Short mmCIF file of C-alpha atoms and ligand atoms in Angstrom, two decimals:
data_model
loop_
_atom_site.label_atom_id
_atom_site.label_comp_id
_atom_site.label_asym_id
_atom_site.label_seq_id
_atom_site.Cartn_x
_atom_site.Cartn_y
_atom_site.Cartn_z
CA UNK A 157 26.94 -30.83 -37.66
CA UNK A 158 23.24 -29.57 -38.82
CA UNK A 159 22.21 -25.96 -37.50
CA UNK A 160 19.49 -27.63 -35.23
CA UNK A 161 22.00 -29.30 -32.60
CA UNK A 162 23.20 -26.05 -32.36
CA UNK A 163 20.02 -24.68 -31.28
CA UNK A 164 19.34 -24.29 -27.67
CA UNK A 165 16.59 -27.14 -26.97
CA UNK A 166 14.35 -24.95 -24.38
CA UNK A 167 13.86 -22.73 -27.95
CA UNK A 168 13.30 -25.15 -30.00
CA UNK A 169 10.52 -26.60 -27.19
CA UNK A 170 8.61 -23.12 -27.63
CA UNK A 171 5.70 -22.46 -28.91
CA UNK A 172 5.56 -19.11 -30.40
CA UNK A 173 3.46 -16.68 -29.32
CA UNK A 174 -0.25 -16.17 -30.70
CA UNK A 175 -1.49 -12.39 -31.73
CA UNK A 176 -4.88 -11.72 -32.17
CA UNK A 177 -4.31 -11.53 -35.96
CA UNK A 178 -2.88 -15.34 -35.84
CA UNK A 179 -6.04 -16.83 -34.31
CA UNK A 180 -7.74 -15.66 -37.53
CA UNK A 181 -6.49 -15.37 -40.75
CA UNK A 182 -8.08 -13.85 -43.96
CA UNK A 183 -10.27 -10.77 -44.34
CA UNK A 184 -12.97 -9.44 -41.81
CA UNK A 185 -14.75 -6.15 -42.41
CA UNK A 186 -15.03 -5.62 -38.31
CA UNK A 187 -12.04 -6.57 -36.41
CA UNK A 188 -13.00 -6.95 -32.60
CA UNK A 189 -10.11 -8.79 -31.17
CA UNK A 190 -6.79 -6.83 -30.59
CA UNK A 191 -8.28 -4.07 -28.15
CA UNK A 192 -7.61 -1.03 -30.96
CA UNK A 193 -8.97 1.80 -31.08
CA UNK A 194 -11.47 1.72 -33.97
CA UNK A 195 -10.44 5.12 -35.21
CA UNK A 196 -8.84 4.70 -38.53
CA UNK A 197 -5.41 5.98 -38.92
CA UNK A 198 -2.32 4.10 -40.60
CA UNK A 199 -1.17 3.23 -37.24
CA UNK A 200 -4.34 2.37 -35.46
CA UNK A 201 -4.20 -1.34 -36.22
CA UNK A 202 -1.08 -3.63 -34.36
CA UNK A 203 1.32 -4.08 -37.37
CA UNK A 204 1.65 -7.59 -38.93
CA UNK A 205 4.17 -9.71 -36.66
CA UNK A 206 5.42 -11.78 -39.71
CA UNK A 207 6.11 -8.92 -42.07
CA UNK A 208 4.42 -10.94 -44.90
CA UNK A 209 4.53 -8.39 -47.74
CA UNK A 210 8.14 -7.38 -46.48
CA UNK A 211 9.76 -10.47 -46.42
CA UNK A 212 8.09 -11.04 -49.72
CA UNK A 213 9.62 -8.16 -51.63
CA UNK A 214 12.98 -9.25 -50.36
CA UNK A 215 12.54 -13.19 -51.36
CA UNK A 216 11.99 -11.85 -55.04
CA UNK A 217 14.63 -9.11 -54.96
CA UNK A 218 17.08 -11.36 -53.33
CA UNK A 219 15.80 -14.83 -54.54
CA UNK A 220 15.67 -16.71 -51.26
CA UNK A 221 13.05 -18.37 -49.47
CA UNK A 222 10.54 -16.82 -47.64
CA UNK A 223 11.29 -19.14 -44.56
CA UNK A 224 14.82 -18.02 -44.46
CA UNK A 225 14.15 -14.97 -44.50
CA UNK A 226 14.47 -12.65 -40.58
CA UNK A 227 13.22 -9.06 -40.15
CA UNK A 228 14.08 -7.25 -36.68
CA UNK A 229 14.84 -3.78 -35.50
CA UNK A 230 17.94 -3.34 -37.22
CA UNK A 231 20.89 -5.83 -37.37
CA UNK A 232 20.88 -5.52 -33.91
CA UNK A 233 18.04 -7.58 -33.19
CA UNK A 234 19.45 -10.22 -35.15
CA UNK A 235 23.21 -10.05 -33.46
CA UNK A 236 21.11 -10.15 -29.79
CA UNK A 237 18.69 -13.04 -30.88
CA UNK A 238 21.22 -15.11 -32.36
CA UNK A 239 23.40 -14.66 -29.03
CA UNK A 240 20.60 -16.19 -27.48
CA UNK A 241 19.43 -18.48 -29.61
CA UNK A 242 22.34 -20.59 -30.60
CA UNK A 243 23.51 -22.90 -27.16
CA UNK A 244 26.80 -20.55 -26.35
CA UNK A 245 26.66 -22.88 -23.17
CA UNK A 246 30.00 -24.90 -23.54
CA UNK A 247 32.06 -21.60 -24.70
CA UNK A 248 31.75 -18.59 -25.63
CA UNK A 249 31.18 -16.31 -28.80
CA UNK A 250 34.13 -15.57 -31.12
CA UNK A 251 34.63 -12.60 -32.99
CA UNK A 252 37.80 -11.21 -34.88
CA UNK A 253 38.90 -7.63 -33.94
CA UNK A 254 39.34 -5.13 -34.57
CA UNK A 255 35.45 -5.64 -35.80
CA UNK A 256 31.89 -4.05 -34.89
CA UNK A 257 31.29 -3.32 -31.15
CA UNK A 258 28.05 -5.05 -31.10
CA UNK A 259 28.53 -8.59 -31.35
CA UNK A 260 30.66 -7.96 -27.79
CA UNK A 261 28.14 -5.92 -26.04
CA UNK A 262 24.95 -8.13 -27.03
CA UNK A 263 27.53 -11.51 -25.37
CA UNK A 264 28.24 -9.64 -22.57
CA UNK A 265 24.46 -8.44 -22.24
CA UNK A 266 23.75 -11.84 -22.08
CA UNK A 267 26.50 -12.99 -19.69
CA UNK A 268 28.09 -14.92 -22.86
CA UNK A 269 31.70 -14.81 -22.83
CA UNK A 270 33.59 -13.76 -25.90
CA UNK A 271 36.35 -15.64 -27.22
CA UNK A 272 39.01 -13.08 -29.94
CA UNK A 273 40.10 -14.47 -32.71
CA UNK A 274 41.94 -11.48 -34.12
CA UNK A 275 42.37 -10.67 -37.81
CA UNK A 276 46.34 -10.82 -38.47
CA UNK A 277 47.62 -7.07 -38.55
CA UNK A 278 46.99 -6.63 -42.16
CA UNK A 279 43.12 -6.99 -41.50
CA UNK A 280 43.07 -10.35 -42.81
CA UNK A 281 41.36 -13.35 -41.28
CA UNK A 282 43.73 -15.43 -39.08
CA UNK A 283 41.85 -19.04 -39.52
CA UNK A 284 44.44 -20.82 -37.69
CA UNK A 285 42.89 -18.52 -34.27
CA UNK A 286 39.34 -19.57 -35.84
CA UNK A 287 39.89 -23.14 -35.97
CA UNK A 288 41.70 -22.81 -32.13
CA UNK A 289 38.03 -21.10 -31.06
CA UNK A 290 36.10 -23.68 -32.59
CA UNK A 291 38.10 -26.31 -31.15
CA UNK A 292 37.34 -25.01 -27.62
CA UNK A 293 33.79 -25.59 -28.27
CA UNK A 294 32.34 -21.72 -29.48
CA UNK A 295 28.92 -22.37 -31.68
CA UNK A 296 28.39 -18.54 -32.39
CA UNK A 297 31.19 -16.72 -34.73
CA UNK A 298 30.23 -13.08 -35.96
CA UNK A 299 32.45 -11.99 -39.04
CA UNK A 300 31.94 -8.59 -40.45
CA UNK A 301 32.79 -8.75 -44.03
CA UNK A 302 32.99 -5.68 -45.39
CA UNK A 303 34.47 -5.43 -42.29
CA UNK A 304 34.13 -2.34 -39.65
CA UNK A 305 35.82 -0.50 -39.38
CA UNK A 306 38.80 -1.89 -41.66
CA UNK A 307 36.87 -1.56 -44.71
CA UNK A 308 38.38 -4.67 -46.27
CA UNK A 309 36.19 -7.76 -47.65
CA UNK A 310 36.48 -11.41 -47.38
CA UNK A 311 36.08 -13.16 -50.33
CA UNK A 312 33.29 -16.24 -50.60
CA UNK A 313 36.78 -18.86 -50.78
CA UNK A 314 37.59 -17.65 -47.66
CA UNK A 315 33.52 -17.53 -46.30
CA UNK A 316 33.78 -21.48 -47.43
CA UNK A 317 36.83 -22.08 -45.82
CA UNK A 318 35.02 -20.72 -42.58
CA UNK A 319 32.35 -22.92 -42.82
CA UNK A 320 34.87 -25.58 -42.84
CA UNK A 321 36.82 -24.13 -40.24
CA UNK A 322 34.49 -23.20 -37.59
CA UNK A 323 31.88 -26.33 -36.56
CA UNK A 324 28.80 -23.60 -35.12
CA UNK A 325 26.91 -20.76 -36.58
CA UNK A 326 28.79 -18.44 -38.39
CA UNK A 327 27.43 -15.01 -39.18
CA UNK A 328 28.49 -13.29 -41.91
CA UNK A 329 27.32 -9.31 -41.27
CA UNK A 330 27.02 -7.46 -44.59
CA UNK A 331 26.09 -3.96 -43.62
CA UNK A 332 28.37 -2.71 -46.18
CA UNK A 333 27.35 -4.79 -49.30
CA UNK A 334 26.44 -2.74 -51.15
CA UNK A 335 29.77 -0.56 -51.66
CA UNK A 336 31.62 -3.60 -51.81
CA UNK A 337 33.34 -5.01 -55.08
CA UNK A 338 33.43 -8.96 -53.93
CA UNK A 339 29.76 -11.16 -54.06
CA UNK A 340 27.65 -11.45 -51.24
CA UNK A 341 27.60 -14.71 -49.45
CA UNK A 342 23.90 -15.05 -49.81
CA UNK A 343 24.97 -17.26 -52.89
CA UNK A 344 26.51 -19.73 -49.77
CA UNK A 345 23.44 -20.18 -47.66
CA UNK A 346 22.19 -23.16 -49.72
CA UNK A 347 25.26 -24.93 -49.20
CA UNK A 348 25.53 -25.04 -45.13
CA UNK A 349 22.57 -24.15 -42.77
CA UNK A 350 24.98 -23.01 -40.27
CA UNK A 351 25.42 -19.58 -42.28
CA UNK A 352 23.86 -16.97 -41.94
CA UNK A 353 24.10 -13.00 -43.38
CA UNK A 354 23.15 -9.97 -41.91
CA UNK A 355 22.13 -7.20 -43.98
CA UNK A 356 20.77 -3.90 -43.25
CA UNK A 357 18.72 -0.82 -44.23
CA UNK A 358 21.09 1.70 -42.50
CA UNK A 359 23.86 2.29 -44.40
CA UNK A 360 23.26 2.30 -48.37
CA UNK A 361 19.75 1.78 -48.06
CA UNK A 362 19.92 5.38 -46.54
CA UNK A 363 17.36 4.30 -43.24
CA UNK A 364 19.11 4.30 -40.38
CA UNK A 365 16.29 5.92 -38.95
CA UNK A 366 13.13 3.55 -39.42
CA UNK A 367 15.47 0.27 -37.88
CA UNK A 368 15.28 -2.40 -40.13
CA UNK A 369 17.89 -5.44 -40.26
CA UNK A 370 17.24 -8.40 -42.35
CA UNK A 371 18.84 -12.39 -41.68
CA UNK A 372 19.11 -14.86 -43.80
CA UNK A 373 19.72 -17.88 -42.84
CA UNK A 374 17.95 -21.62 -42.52
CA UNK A 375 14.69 -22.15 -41.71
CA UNK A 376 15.35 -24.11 -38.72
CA UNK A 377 17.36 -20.93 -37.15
CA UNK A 378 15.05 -18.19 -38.73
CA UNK A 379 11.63 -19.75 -36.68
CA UNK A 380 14.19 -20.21 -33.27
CA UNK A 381 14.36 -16.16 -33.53
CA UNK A 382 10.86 -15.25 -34.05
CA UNK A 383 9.77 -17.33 -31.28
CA UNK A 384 12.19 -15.70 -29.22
CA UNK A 385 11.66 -12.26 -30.89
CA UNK A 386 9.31 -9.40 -29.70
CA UNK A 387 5.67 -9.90 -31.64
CA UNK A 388 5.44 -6.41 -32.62
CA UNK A 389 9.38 -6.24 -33.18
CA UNK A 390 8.93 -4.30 -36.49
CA UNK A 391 6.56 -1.25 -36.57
CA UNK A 392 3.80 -0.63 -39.55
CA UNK A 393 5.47 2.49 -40.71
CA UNK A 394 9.28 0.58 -40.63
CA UNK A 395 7.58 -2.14 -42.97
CA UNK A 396 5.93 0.30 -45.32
CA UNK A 397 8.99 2.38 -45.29
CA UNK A 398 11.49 -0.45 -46.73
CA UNK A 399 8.64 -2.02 -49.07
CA UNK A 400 8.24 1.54 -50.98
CA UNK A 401 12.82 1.86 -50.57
CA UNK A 402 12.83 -1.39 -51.85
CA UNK A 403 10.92 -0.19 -55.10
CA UNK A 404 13.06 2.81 -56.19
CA UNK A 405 15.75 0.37 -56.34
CA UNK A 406 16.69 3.09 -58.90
CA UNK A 407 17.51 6.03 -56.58
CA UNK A 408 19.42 3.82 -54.32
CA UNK A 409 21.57 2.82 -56.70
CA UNK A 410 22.05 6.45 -57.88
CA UNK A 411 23.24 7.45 -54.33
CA UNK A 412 25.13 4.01 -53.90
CA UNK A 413 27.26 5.53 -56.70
CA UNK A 414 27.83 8.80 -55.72
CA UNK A 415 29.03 7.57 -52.31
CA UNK A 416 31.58 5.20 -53.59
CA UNK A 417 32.78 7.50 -56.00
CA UNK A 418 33.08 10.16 -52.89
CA UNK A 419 35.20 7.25 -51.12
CA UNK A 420 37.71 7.08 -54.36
CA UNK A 421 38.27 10.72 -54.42
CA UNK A 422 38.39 11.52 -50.71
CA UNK A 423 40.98 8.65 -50.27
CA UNK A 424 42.83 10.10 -53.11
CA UNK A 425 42.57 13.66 -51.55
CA UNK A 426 44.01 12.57 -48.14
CA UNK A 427 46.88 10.49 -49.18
CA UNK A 428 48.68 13.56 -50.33
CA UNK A 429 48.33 15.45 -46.87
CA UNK A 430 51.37 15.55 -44.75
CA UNK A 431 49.33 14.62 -41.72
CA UNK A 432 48.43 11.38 -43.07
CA UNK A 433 50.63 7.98 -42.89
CA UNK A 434 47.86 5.65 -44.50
CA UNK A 435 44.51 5.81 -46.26
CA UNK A 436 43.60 2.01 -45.74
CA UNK A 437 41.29 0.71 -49.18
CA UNK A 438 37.85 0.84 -48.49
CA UNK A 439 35.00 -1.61 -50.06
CA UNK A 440 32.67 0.01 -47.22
CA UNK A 441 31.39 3.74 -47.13
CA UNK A 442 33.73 4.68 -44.77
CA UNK A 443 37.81 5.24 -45.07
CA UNK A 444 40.01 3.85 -41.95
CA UNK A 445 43.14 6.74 -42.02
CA UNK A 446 46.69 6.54 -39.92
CA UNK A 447 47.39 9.77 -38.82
CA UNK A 448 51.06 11.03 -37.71
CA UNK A 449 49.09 12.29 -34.63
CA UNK A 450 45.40 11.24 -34.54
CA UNK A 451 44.45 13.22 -31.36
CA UNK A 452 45.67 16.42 -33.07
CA UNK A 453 43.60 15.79 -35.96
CA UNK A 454 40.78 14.47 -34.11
CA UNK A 455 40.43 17.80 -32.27
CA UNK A 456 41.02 20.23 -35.33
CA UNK A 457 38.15 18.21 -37.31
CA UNK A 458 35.89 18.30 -33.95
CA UNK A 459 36.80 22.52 -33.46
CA UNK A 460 35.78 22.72 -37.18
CA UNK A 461 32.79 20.94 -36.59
CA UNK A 462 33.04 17.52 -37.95
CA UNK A 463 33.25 14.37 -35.97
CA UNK A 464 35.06 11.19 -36.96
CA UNK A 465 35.38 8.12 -35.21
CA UNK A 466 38.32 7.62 -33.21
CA UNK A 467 39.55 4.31 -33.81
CA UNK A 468 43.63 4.78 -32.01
CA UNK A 469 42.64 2.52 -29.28
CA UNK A 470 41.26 -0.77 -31.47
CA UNK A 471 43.86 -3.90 -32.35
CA UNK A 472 45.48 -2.91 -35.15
CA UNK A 473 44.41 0.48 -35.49
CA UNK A 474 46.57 2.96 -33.48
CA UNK A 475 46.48 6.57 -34.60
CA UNK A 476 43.55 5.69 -36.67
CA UNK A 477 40.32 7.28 -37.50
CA UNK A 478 37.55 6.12 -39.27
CA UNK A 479 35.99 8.68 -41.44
CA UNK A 480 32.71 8.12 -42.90
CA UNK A 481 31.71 9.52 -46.55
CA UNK A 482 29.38 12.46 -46.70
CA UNK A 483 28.37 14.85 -49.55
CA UNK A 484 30.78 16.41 -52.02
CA UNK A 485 31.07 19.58 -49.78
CA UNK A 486 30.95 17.60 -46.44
CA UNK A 487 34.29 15.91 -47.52
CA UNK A 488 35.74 18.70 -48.94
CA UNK A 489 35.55 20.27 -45.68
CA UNK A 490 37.69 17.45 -44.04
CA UNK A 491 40.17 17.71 -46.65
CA UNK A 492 40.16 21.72 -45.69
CA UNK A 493 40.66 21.26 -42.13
CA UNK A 494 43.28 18.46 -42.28
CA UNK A 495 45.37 20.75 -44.81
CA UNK A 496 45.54 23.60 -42.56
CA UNK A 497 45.86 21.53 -39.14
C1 LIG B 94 26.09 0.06 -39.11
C2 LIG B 94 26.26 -1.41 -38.91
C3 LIG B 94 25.16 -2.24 -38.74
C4 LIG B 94 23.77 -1.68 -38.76
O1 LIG B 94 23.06 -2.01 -37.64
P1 LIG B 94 21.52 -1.65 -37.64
O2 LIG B 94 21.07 -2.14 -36.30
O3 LIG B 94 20.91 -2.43 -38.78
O4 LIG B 94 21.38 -0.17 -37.84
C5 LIG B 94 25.34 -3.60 -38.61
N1 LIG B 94 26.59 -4.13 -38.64
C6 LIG B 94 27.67 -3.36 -38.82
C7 LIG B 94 28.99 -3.98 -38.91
C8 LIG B 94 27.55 -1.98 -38.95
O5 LIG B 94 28.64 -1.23 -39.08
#
C-alpha cells in the first residue's frame, strides 16, 4: 500500500496556508506586508515558515531530499502531526512498551486509541504482536530504536522486516542515534514511503533548549504535515541555532565521545555495587539499572541531590531506574551515593 492511501483525504484536500513572505518571493529592499515593526533587530522580521537554509544544511549533511525533509518544535511536533495526519480512523496507534511516553499522550490528545504491542521481556521486538496490530487495521506504528528507555537498538533487518510486517506508517524515532553502534534507517527511506525517522537536536546535538526535531520521510507525508503544521512552527533564533550546531560538526562529535565513553565506565562502575541486580547495555546516553530495592535508591540519590528516572512501574522494568549520563564528576557522584546507600 503507497503512503498516500494512508493519508487522511480532508489533508490531502488542503491548501496550505499563505504567509506574507509566500505571496512574494525574492529580494525587496522595503518589506510592507507582514505588519512588523520596521525596527531592525534579528527577531523583528516573522521567521521563514519553510526553514529553507535549514533543511538545506541537513539534505547535504544527511544526503536526502529536500522534500523529505520535516522541521518542527522538537520530535514532538512530528509524533503529534503524524497522529493526525495519517487516517488512525479504522484503529488505533500501536506502540511497543515499555517505549517513550509521547507517542501515547499525543493518541490520547487526539482521542486516538492506542493499540500495545509489547517488546518480549528481553526488550526485543515481538513481530508476531506487530503483525496481530496491523491486522486489526492500525496505520500509525511508533518504534523507538535506540529505544527509551531500554537502551537497546533494532537493527535495519529487523526495521525491513517491519515494513513488511506492519501495512501503515511506521516511525522509526532515532533520538539516540548518535550513541548508537547499529546504522540509521535513513539508508531505508528510499525503499518504502511508509517510513519515516525521527531525529532530534536534544540529546547529542546538546539543544534541548532551542526545540528542534527533524522527519524524514516521503514527500507525499512531509507536505500533509506542513499543511497541517503551525506557519511559524520554528522560531528564527531555533533555525540559526541548529544551522551554526550543524557546522561544528567537530565539537559535537567531541562531546558525542566523551558521553559514550562516560556510559562504558559508569555501567562498569555500577555493576560491582551490591545494590545493583542489572546494568542493562546501553547504545543510548542513558543506562536502564535493576536495583535490589529501587525506591531505596531512588530516595538516597534524590537526598544527595541527583534525580533519576524512576522506571519500577513500566512493562518490563520493575525496580528499574533509568539513569542518564552526565559529566565525569556528575557520575562519579552516583557511584558515591549508591556505594554508601
Ligand atoms: C528525548 C526524546 C525525544 C526528543 O524530543 P524533542 O521533542 O525533540 O526534544 C524524542 N524521542 C525520544 C524517544 C526521546 O527520548
Amino acid at each position: 500500500m503507497g503512503v498516500n492511501k494512508l493519508i487522511k483525504p480532508y489533508i490531502q484536500a488542503l491548501v496550505p496556508y499563505s504567509t506574507a513572505r509566500d505571496e512574494f518571493t525574492g529580494e525587496a529592499e522595503v518589506y510592507l506586508d507582514a505588519n512588523e515593526n520596521p525596527f531592525a533587530s534579528n527577531v523583528n522580521r516573522y521567521p521563514d515558515p519553510h526553514h529553507k537554509a535549514l533543511r538545506t544544511e541537513l539534505s547535504t549533511q544527511r544526503g536526502v531530499p529536500l522534500d523529505q525533509i520535516f522541521v518542527g518544535s522538537g520530535s514532538d511536533e512530528a509524533i503529534e502531526l503524524l497522529v493526525r495526519v495519517v487516517d488512525t480512523a479504522a484503529a488505533g496507534v500501536t506502540i511497543a512498551p515499555p517505549t517513550y511516553g509521547m507517542y501515547k499522550v499525543a493518541a490520547r490528545n487526539n482521542n486516538v486509541a492506542v493499540i500495545e504491542a509489547a517488546l518480549n521481556p528481553d526488550f526485543s521486538l515481538n513481530m508476531e504482536r506487530i503483525r496481530e496490530a496491523s491486522d486489526t487495521g492500525s496505520k500509525l506504528l511508533f518504534i523507538c530504536s535506540p529505544n527509551n528507555p531500554t537502551g537497546t537498538q533494532y537493527t535495519l533487518e529487523e526495521v525491513r522486516t517491519l515494513v513488511e510486517a506492519f501495512q501503515g506508517v511506521i516511525v522509526v524515532d532515532e533520538a539516540y542515534i548518535d550513541f548508537a553502534t547499529g546504522e540509521s534507517a535513513v539508508t531505508l527511506l528510499p525503499g518504502s514511503d511508509r517510513l519515516v525517522v525521527l531525529q532530534t537536536f536534544s540529546k547529542a546535538w546538546g539543544m534541548a533548549g532551542i526545540r528542534l526535531g527533524v522527519a524524514y520521510a516521503a514527500p507525499a507525508l512531509v507536505a500533509a504535515m506542513n499543511k497541517l503544521k503551525l506557519p511559524y512552527n520554528v522560531s528564527t533564533p531555533t533555525q540559526q541555532a541548529a544551522i551554526a550546531r550543524l557546522c561544528e560538526a567537530g565539537r559535537v562529535e567531541e562531546e558525542r565521545q566523551a558521553i559514550v565513553r562516560e556510559r562504558d565506565r559508569l555501567a562498569a562502575e555500577l555493576v560491582k555495587l551490591p545494590c545493583i541486580e542489572h546494568v542493562f547495555p546501553s547504545e543510548g546516553n542513558f543506562l536502564l539499572v535493576r536495583f535490589k530495592e529501587a525506591q531505596r535508591a531512588f530516595l538516597a540519590l534524590r537526598d544527595a541531590g541527583v534525580i533519576v528516572r524512576d522506571r519500577s512501574n513500566e512493562l518490563h522494568c520493575t525496580g528499574c531506574l533509568r539513569i542518564t549520563i552526565g559529566t565525569v564528576s556528575e557520575n562519579n557522584r552516583v557511584v558515591g551515593v549508591l556505594a554508601g546507600s
